[in-house]
XYZ file of C-alpha atoms in Angstrom:
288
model
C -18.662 28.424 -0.085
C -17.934 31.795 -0.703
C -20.820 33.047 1.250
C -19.144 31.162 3.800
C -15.827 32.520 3.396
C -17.311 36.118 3.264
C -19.695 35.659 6.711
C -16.573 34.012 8.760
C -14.113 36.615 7.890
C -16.355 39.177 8.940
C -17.045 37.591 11.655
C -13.190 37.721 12.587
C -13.008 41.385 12.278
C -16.546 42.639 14.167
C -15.350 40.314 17.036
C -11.807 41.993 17.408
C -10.090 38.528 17.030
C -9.115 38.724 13.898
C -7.586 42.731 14.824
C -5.999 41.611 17.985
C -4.792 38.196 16.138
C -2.956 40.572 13.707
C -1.865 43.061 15.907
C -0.191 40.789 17.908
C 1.612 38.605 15.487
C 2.900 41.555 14.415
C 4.229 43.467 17.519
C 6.180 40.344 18.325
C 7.499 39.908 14.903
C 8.591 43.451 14.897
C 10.079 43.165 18.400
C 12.327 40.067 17.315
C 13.169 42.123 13.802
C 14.502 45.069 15.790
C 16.399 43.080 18.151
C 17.968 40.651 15.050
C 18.080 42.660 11.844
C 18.068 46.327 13.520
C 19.872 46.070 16.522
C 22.130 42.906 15.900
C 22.773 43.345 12.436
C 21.516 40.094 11.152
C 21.065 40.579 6.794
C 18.350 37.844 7.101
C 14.966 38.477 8.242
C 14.305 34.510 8.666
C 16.578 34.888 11.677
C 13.967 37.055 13.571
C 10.621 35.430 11.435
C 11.435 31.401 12.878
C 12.235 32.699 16.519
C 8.647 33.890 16.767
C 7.152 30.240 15.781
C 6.137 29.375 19.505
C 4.365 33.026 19.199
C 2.108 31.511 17.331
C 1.317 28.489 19.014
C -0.155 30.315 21.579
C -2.056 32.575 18.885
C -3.400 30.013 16.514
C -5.671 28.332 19.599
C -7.355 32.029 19.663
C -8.276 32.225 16.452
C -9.495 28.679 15.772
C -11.330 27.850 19.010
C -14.416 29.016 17.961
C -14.451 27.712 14.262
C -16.304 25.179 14.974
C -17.107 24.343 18.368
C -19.244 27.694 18.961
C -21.656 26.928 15.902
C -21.984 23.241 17.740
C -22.635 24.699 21.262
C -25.196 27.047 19.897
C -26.947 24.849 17.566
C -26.751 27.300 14.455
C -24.388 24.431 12.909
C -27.862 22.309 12.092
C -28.779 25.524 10.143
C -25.678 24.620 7.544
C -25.748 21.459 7.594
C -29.275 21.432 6.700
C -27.901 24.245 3.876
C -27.811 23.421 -0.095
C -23.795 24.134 0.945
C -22.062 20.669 1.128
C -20.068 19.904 4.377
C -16.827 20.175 2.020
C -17.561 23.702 0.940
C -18.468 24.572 4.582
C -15.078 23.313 6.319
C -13.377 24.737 3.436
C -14.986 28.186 3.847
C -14.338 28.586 7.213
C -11.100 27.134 6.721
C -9.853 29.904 4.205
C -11.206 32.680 6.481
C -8.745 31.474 8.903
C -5.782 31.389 6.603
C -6.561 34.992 5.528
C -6.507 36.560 8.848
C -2.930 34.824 8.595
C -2.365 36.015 5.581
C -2.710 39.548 6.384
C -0.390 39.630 9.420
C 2.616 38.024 6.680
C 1.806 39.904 3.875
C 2.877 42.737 6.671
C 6.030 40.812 7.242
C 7.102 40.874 3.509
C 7.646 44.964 4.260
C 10.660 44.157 6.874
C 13.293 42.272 4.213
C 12.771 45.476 2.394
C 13.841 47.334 5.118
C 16.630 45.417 6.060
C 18.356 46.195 2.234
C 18.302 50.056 3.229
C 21.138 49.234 5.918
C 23.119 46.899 3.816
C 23.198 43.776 1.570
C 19.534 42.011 1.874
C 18.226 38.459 0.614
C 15.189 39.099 -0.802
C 14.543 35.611 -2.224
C 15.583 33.606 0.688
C 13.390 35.643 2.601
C 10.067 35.721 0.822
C 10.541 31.947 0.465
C 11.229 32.000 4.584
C 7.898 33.824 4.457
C 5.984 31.840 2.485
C 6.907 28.883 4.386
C 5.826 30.083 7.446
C 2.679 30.756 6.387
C 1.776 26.993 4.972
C 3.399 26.073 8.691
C 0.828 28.210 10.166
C -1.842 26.719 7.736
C -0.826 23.139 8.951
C -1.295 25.201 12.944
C -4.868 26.240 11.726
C -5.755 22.965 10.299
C -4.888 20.954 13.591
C -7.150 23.621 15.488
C -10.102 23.226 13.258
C -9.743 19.733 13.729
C -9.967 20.217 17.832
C -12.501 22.445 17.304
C -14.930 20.353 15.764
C -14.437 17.541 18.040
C -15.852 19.801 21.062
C -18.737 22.625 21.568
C -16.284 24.066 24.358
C -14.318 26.939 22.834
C -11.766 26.744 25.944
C -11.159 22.787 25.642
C -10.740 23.221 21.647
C -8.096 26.169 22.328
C -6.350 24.355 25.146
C -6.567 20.710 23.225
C -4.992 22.689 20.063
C -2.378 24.305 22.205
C -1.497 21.037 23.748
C -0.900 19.054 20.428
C 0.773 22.284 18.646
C 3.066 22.231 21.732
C 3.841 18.371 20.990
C 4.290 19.138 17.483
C 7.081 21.927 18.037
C 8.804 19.705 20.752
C 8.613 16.868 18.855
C 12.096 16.838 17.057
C 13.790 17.499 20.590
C 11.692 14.921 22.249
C 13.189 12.688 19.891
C 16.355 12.355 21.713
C 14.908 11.047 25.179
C 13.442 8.077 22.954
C 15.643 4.685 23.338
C 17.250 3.890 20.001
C 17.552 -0.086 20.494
C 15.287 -2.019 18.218
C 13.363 -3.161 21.471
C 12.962 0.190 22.675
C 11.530 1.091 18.800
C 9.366 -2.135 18.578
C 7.592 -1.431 22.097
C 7.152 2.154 21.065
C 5.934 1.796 17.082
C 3.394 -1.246 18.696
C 1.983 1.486 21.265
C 1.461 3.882 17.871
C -0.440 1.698 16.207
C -2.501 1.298 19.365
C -3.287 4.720 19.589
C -4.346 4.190 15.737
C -7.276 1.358 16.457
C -8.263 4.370 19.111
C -8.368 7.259 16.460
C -10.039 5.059 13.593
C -12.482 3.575 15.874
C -13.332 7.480 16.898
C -13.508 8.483 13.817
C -15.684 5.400 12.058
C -17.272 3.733 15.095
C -16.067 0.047 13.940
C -14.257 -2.127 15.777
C -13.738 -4.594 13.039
C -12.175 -2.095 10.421
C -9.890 0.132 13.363
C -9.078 -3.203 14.866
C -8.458 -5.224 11.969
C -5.779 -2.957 10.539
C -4.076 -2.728 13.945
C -4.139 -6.256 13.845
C -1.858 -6.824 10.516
C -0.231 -3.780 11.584
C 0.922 -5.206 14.934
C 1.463 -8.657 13.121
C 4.168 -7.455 10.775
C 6.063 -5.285 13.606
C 6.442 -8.871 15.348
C 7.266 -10.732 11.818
C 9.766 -8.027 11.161
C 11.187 -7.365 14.324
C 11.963 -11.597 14.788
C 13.469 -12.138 11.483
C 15.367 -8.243 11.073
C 15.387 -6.270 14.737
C 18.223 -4.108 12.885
C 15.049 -2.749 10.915
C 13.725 -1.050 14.629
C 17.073 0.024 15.704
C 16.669 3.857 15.529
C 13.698 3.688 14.024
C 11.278 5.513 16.258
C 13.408 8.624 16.832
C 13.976 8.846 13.193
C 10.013 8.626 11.890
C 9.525 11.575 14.566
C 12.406 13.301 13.343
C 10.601 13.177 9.993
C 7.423 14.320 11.300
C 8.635 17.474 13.053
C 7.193 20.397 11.967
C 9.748 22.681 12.947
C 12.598 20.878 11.482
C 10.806 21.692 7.740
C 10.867 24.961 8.745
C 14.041 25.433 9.565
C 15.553 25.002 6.900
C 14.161 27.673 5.222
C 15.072 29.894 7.717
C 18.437 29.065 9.180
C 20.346 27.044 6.163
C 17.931 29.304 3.156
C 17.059 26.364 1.214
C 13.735 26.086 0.266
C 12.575 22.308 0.987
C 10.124 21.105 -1.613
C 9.572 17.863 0.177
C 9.103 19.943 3.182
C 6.648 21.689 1.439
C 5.038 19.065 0.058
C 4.893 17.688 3.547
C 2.616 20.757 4.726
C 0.442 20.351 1.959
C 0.040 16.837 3.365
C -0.955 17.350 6.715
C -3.228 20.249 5.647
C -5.266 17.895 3.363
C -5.166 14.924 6.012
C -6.925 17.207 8.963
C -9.581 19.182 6.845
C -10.202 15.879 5.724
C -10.674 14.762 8.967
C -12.382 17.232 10.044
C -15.156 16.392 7.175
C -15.549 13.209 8.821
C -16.231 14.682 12.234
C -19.020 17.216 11.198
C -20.055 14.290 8.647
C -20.609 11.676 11.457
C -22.430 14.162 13.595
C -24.823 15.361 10.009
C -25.742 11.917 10.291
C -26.173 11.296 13.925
């Protein structure tokens, strides 16, 4: 693995991705930090840190498009999956290079809350927790890309794919509101989820019988439930996205400087659930 880790990161750096990557994560950080805590005044460098979050989104496609995909378009992937390396220590690897390269550009961040305490009274604490939570949100951004990326040998489709669901993921909390909060509108909606589910779990395992036959009791008990408690549905839709939102974890951190364990604990989630996935992709296709 950490031959792995070594030969991706390098890999990063002597193909200017991982130096662009950085240097422009960092150019717009600094621009929002001189217009907020500079310019404006602002004592807390979350303020300027959480309004560069869609920066990102359009970064973290870049840097994981070609995680995967470009070692299945030019065949070397056989070469490591054919390796005494297991597929774990593999997606892992590659996986931490990624995080590192993100690592760099916010270790760089941690200099600005110093600077902001030579001009007045800073918050050191609430901002190196702001800073550390925006990295694991960035991990969950990298994990969702590898994910893409290993479902394609097309570096574009795995960056625009990745885009597209990072996009849904920060719009999620706002799309939210559009979604009708009657207990029919939430039965019709959580039945078309766990649609979508039989489709992902018959992707992922190939069988019918297993993605189908949890769909089934799934989509028995919405129709139990919603006949003998529709209060149960009312609301319920907008509020499970509401929960999922990725930028609603975040922002607490940065706007109300509490640090959200749960939150936290919710990254960590996510994070485990798509490398996981992501296993099973490059497993199916060892196999294959």
């Amino acid at each position: 693995m950490l031959a792995i880790y070594r030969r991706e990161l390098k890999s990063y750096f002597t193909s200017m991705i991982g130096p662009i990557f950085i240097a422009v994560a960092v150019i717009f950080t600094g621009i929002y930090f001189m217009v907020y805590n500079l310019n404006a005044g602002y004592q807390y460098f979350s303020y300027a840190l959480g309004s560069t979050l869609f920066i990102y989104i359009l970064l973290v496609p870049i840097l994981t498009m070609r995680s995967l995909s470009e070692e299945r378009r030019s065949k070397t992937d056989q070469l490591l999956l054919t390796s005494p390396v297991t597929v774990n220590q593999m997606i892992i690897g590659k996986y931490l290079a990624m995080i590192s390269v993100f690592a760099i550009a916010c270790l760089i961040f941690c200099i600005c809350p110093v600077i902001v305490t030579f001009g007045g009274a800073g918050h050191l604490a609430s901002d190196y927790a702001a800073i550390f939570m925006f990295f694991v949100c960035g991990c969950v951004f990298i994990a969702v890309g590898m994910l893409i990326s290993s479902l394609t040998e097309s570096q574009v489709i795995a960056a625009v794919g990745t885009l597209g669901i990072l996009l849904f993921l920060y719009f999620m909390s706002a799309l939210s509101g559009y979604i009708p909060t009657t207990a029919l509108g939430s039965f019709a909606g959580c039945l078309i989820l766990l649609v979508l589910l039989c489709l992902i779990l018959y992707f992922f395992t190939k069988n019918w019988l297993v993605s189908g036959g949890i769909s089934a009791v799934g989509i028995v008990a919405c129709v139990v439930l919603y006949f003998t408690k529709p209060e149960v549905f009312e609301n319920l839709l907008p509020g499970i996205l509401e929960n999922l939102s990725l930028t609603t974890k975040l922002d607490t951190i940065m706007y109300t400087f509490v640090l959200d364990f749960s939150g936290l604990f919710y990254y960590l989630s996510v994070i485990f659930v798509m490398l996981f996935l992501t296993v099973q992709v490059v497993q199916k296709r060892r196999w294959s």
